Coordinates of C-alpha atoms in Angstrom, one line a residue:
M1 CA 122.4 97.0 118.9
F2 CA 120.0 94.6 120.4
S3 CA 122.3 94.6 123.6
K4 CA 119.2 94.1 126.1
L5 CA 118.6 90.8 123.8
R6 CA 122.2 89.7 124.0
D7 CA 122.5 90.1 127.5
S8 CA 119.4 87.6 128.7
F9 CA 120.8 85.3 126.5
R10 CA 124.6 85.9 128.2
K11 CA 122.4 86.5 132.1
G12 CA 120.7 82.4 131.2
M13 CA 123.9 80.6 130.3
E14 CA 125.9 82.6 133.5
K15 CA 123.1 81.2 135.3
L16 CA 124.0 77.4 133.9
R17 CA 127.7 77.6 134.2
K18 CA 127.1 78.1 138.0
K19 CA 124.7 75.4 138.3
E20 CA 127.0 73.4 136.2
G21 CA 130.0 74.3 138.5
E22 CA 128.5 72.9 141.9
T23 CA 126.8 69.3 140.3
S24 CA 129.8 68.6 137.7
S25 CA 132.1 66.5 139.9
P26 CA 129.6 63.4 141.2
S27 CA 130.9 61.1 143.7
Q28 CA 131.0 57.9 144.3
E29 CA 128.3 57.9 146.3
S30 CA 126.5 60.2 144.4
L31 CA 126.8 57.5 141.5
S32 CA 125.8 54.8 143.5
K33 CA 122.6 55.9 144.7
R34 CA 121.4 57.0 141.3
K35 CA 118.3 55.2 139.9
P36 CA 119.7 52.5 137.1
S37 CA 120.3 54.1 133.7
R38 CA 117.7 53.6 130.9
E39 CA 120.8 53.9 128.5
K40 CA 122.5 51.0 126.3
P41 CA 125.8 50.0 128.0
E42 CA 128.3 51.8 125.6
A43 CA 126.8 55.0 127.7
S44 CA 127.5 53.6 130.8
G45 CA 130.7 53.5 133.1
L46 CA 133.1 56.4 132.4
R47 CA 131.2 58.0 130.1
R48 CA 128.1 58.4 132.5
I49 CA 130.8 60.4 135.1
T50 CA 132.5 62.7 132.5
T51 CA 129.0 63.3 130.6
K52 CA 125.7 64.6 131.4
Q53 CA 121.9 63.8 130.7
L54 CA 120.0 66.5 129.5
S55 CA 116.6 66.7 130.4
E56 CA 113.4 68.4 130.0
K57 CA 113.8 70.5 133.7
D58 CA 117.3 71.7 132.8
I59 CA 115.7 73.6 129.2
D60 CA 112.8 74.3 131.6
E61 CA 115.0 76.1 134.6
F62 CA 117.5 77.8 131.3
F63 CA 114.3 79.5 130.1
D64 CA 112.6 80.3 133.5
S65 CA 115.9 82.1 134.4
I66 CA 115.4 84.8 131.2
E67 CA 111.9 84.8 130.3
L68 CA 111.5 87.9 132.0
D69 CA 114.2 89.4 130.0
L70 CA 112.8 87.9 126.5
I71 CA 109.8 89.3 127.4
Q72 CA 111.2 93.2 128.3
A73 CA 113.4 92.5 125.5
D74 CA 110.2 92.7 122.9
V75 CA 110.6 88.8 122.8
A76 CA 106.9 87.9 122.2
L77 CA 106.0 85.6 124.6
E78 CA 104.4 82.7 121.8
V79 CA 108.5 82.9 120.5
A80 CA 109.7 82.5 123.9
D81 CA 107.5 79.0 124.0
F82 CA 108.7 78.3 120.6
L83 CA 112.3 78.5 121.4
R84 CA 111.9 76.7 124.4
K85 CA 110.0 73.4 122.2
E86 CA 112.4 73.4 119.8
M87 CA 115.4 73.8 121.8
K88 CA 113.7 70.8 124.3
E89 CA 113.1 68.8 121.1
R90 CA 116.9 68.9 119.8
L91 CA 118.5 68.4 123.3
E92 CA 116.6 66.4 126.0
G93 CA 117.9 63.4 126.6
E94 CA 121.2 63.6 124.5
R95 CA 124.5 63.5 126.6
V96 CA 127.0 66.2 126.4
R97 CA 130.2 66.3 128.4
R98 CA 130.5 68.3 132.0
G99 CA 131.0 71.6 132.0
K100 CA 130.3 71.6 128.5
T101 CA 126.5 72.4 128.9
D102 CA 126.3 76.0 128.0
E103 CA 127.9 75.4 124.4
A104 CA 125.4 72.6 123.9
L105 CA 122.3 74.4 125.0
T106 CA 124.1 78.1 122.9
E107 CA 124.6 75.5 119.4
S108 CA 120.9 74.5 120.0
L109 CA 119.7 77.7 120.6
R110 CA 121.5 79.1 117.6
E111 CA 119.6 76.8 115.7
S112 CA 116.5 77.0 117.2
L113 CA 116.3 81.1 116.6
L114 CA 117.3 80.7 113.0
M115 CA 114.2 78.6 112.7
A116 CA 112.1 81.9 113.1
F117 CA 113.6 83.2 110.2
R118 CA 112.5 82.8 106.4
K119 CA 115.6 83.5 104.8
E120 CA 115.6 85.4 101.0
D121 CA 117.9 87.7 99.3
P122 CA 116.0 90.6 99.4
I123 CA 117.7 92.4 96.3
R124 CA 117.1 89.4 94.1
K125 CA 113.7 89.3 95.1
L126 CA 113.5 92.8 94.1
E127 CA 115.2 92.5 90.3
D128 CA 113.5 89.1 90.2
A129 CA 110.0 91.0 90.6
I130 CA 110.9 93.6 88.1
K131 CA 112.3 91.2 85.4
K132 CA 109.2 89.2 85.8
A133 CA 107.3 92.4 84.7
R134 CA 109.8 93.3 82.1
L135 CA 109.0 90.1 80.1
E136 CA 104.9 90.8 80.8
G137 CA 105.6 93.6 79.2
R138 CA 104.6 95.9 82.0
P139 CA 106.8 98.2 84.7
A140 CA 106.9 95.9 88.7
C141 CA 104.7 97.7 91.1
I142 CA 106.1 97.4 94.7
V143 CA 103.6 98.6 97.6
F144 CA 105.0 99.6 100.4
L145 CA 102.7 99.5 103.7
G146 CA 102.8 100.4 107.0
F147 CA 101.8 102.5 110.2
N148 CA 102.6 106.3 110.6
G149 CA 105.6 106.9 111.5
S150 CA 108.0 103.9 110.8
G151 CA 110.0 105.0 108.3
K152 CA 107.9 104.1 105.3
T153 CA 108.5 106.6 103.0
T154 CA 112.0 107.1 103.9
T155 CA 112.6 103.2 103.4
I156 CA 110.6 104.1 99.6
A157 CA 113.3 107.0 98.6
R158 CA 116.2 104.1 100.2
V159 CA 114.7 100.9 97.9
A160 CA 115.1 103.6 95.1
H161 CA 117.9 104.8 95.5
L162 CA 119.6 101.2 95.8
L163 CA 117.3 100.2 92.8
S164 CA 118.6 103.2 91.1
K165 CA 122.4 101.9 91.5
K166 CA 121.8 98.2 90.2
G167 CA 120.4 100.5 87.3
H168 CA 116.8 100.2 87.4
R169 CA 114.7 103.4 86.8
P170 CA 112.0 103.1 89.3
V171 CA 109.2 106.2 89.4
L172 CA 107.6 107.2 93.0
A173 CA 103.8 107.2 93.7
A174 CA 102.2 109.5 96.5
G175 CA 99.6 107.0 97.2
D176 CA 99.8 108.6 100.9
T177 CA 96.9 111.2 100.3
F178 CA 95.8 111.2 103.8
R179 CA 98.5 112.4 105.8
A180 CA 99.3 116.3 106.0
A181 CA 102.8 116.8 104.2
A182 CA 103.0 112.8 102.9
I183 CA 103.2 114.5 99.3
E184 CA 106.0 117.1 99.5
Q185 CA 107.8 114.2 101.8
L186 CA 108.1 112.2 98.8
E187 CA 108.8 114.8 96.7
V188 CA 111.4 115.9 98.7
H189 CA 113.1 112.6 98.5
G190 CA 112.5 111.9 94.4
E191 CA 114.0 115.2 94.0
R192 CA 116.9 114.5 96.4
I193 CA 117.9 110.8 94.6
G194 CA 116.3 111.7 90.8
A195 CA 113.5 109.9 91.1
R196 CA 109.8 111.2 89.2
V197 CA 106.6 111.0 91.4
I198 CA 103.6 111.1 90.5
K199 CA 101.0 112.1 92.8
H200 CA 97.1 113.6 92.8
Q201 CA 95.6 116.0 95.0
Y202 CA 94.9 115.4 99.0
G203 CA 91.8 113.3 99.6
A204 CA 92.6 111.5 96.3
D205 CA 92.0 107.7 96.0
S206 CA 94.9 105.9 96.6
A207 CA 94.5 103.5 94.2
A208 CA 93.9 105.4 91.3
V209 CA 97.1 107.4 91.7
I210 CA 99.0 104.0 91.9
F211 CA 97.2 103.0 89.2
D212 CA 98.5 106.8 87.0
A213 CA 101.5 106.1 87.8
V214 CA 101.8 102.2 86.7
K215 CA 100.6 104.0 83.5
F216 CA 103.0 106.8 83.2
A217 CA 105.6 104.2 83.9
R218 CA 105.3 102.1 81.2
S219 CA 104.3 104.9 78.7
K220 CA 107.6 106.2 79.0
G221 CA 109.6 102.8 80.2
F222 CA 110.7 102.9 84.2
D223 CA 111.0 100.0 84.7
V224 CA 109.9 99.9 88.8
V225 CA 107.1 102.1 90.6
L226 CA 107.3 102.0 94.3
A227 CA 104.6 102.8 96.2
D228 CA 104.0 104.6 99.3
T229 CA 100.5 104.2 101.4
A230 CA 98.6 105.7 103.7
G231 CA 99.4 104.5 107.4
R232 CA 96.4 105.9 110.1
A233 CA 96.5 103.6 112.7
H234 CA 96.4 99.7 111.8
T235 CA 93.0 99.1 114.0
D236 CA 91.5 101.9 111.3
R237 CA 89.0 99.7 109.6
N238 CA 88.8 102.5 106.6
L239 CA 92.4 102.1 106.1
M240 CA 92.6 98.3 105.9
D241 CA 89.6 98.6 103.2
E242 CA 91.4 101.2 101.4
L243 CA 94.6 99.2 101.6
R244 CA 92.3 96.5 100.2
K245 CA 91.4 98.6 97.3
V246 CA 94.9 99.4 96.1
V247 CA 95.7 95.9 96.3
R248 CA 93.1 94.9 93.8
V249 CA 93.2 97.3 91.7
N250 CA 96.8 97.1 91.5
N251 CA 97.9 93.5 91.6
P252 CA 101.5 94.5 93.2
D253 CA 103.8 91.9 92.2
L254 CA 105.6 92.9 96.0
K255 CA 103.8 94.1 99.1
I256 CA 106.6 94.9 101.7
L257 CA 106.0 95.9 105.4
V258 CA 108.1 98.5 107.0
V259 CA 108.0 98.2 110.6
D260 CA 109.3 100.7 113.4
S261 CA 111.5 98.3 115.4
L262 CA 111.1 100.6 118.4
T263 CA 107.2 99.6 119.0
G264 CA 108.0 96.7 121.1
N265 CA 106.0 94.2 121.2
D266 CA 103.0 96.4 119.0
A267 CA 104.9 95.4 116.4
V268 CA 103.3 92.0 116.2
E269 CA 100.0 93.2 116.0
Q270 CA 100.8 95.3 113.4
A271 CA 102.5 93.1 111.5
R272 CA 99.5 90.8 112.2
R273 CA 96.9 92.9 111.0
F274 CA 98.4 94.2 107.8
S275 CA 99.0 90.7 106.8
E276 CA 95.7 89.2 107.5
A277 CA 94.0 92.8 105.5
V278 CA 96.0 92.1 102.5
G279 CA 99.0 90.2 102.9
I280 CA 102.4 90.6 102.8
D281 CA 105.5 89.8 101.2
G282 CA 108.1 90.4 103.1
V283 CA 109.5 92.6 106.1
V284 CA 112.0 95.9 106.3
M285 CA 112.6 97.1 109.9
T286 CA 113.7 100.9 110.3
K287 CA 115.8 102.6 113.5
T288 CA 117.7 99.0 114.6
D289 CA 120.7 101.4 115.0
V290 CA 119.0 102.8 118.2
N291 CA 117.1 99.9 118.7
E292 CA 119.1 98.4 122.0
K293 CA 116.5 95.3 122.2
G294 CA 116.3 93.2 119.3
G295 CA 113.2 91.1 120.0
S296 CA 110.5 92.9 117.7
I297 CA 112.4 91.4 114.9
L298 CA 112.9 88.0 115.9
S299 CA 108.6 88.5 116.7
V300 CA 108.0 89.8 114.1
A301 CA 109.7 87.2 111.6
Y302 CA 108.1 84.4 113.6
A303 CA 104.5 85.8 114.1
T304 CA 104.1 86.8 109.7
G305 CA 106.6 83.6 108.3
K306 CA 107.4 86.7 106.0
P307 CA 111.5 87.8 105.6
I308 CA 113.1 90.8 107.0
L309 CA 114.2 91.8 103.8
F310 CA 116.0 95.1 104.8
I311 CA 117.0 96.7 107.9
G312 CA 117.0 100.5 108.5
T313 CA 120.4 101.6 110.1
G314 CA 120.8 105.0 110.3
Q315 CA 119.8 108.4 108.7
G316 CA 121.1 108.1 104.9
Y317 CA 120.1 106.9 101.5
D318 CA 122.6 104.1 101.5
D319 CA 121.8 103.2 105.3
L320 CA 119.6 100.0 104.6
R321 CA 121.2 96.7 105.0
P322 CA 119.9 93.7 103.4
F323 CA 119.1 91.5 106.6
D324 CA 121.4 88.3 107.3
P325 CA 119.4 86.2 110.2
E326 CA 122.7 84.0 110.8
E327 CA 124.2 87.4 111.2
F328 CA 121.5 88.0 114.0
V329 CA 121.6 85.5 115.8
N330 CA 125.9 85.7 115.8
Q331 CA 125.5 89.3 117.0
L332 CA 123.6 87.7 119.8
L333 CA 124.5 84.9 120.7
G334 CA 128.3 86.1 120.7

């Protein structure tokens, strides 16, 4: 996974090593021609020979060498600019041992990448919402949002399967009354994982379907409703109006956006539109097992400021993995 993004960073580091290898042993003549140092006395002498002071130019050269590769790996330009700025704030003017510049940059890049993510325990987030609702004498309502083809319905089934294994009793609400076969698809998932599905006819009010599912769950002792919603193009105004009504009528405990990680930089635009229209509490990125780029995960996390909760890693119901930003960054940097 994410080989293209990983290769982008490694390419930049390799160029840096080559450059440093050419200039790592300053001659006495070159030292004598240098301008007087503005450093404190203890930073001069031998230390000036064995160390190098990182400049803004060093960091710009590193990013200039990888910027196109980052964009091709689905990293949004604003994210690349953020990383560049963060690293300048951390490293500019710092002294590092000659031959170790790449290590200093790697560590700074690691810290900067982690700054783009908001870390939360996804399972705890779900269970806290259920616990809070239970204390209020009602089932929790979790609404899933996302563009058609993102894997939203399958993700709902996977979350239901996960919660069932934790001892919860989920109900599925077939709130996508627009897409052909959406209700039947959810029913198939429900049969496979042993979850009850509440549905209306196609064309019915999505908000009403979810409202009835919550009412059913409350009367039968189920503790959480996982609601599907329509997913027409995110530029469709009618869709956003429908989702606003779903949220207004049902006041969900969590709104989770499901994004296809293969959609590239369009993933950022999708995330922003849903976030602006109804607000989101977290994101699930799907199809990461076949994603060679990986930049969309970084970009969506930065653009929304919300946690990536899970990543889809395969075709089965157990192929939903809690997202760990540190593991992701370590995978990129090695």
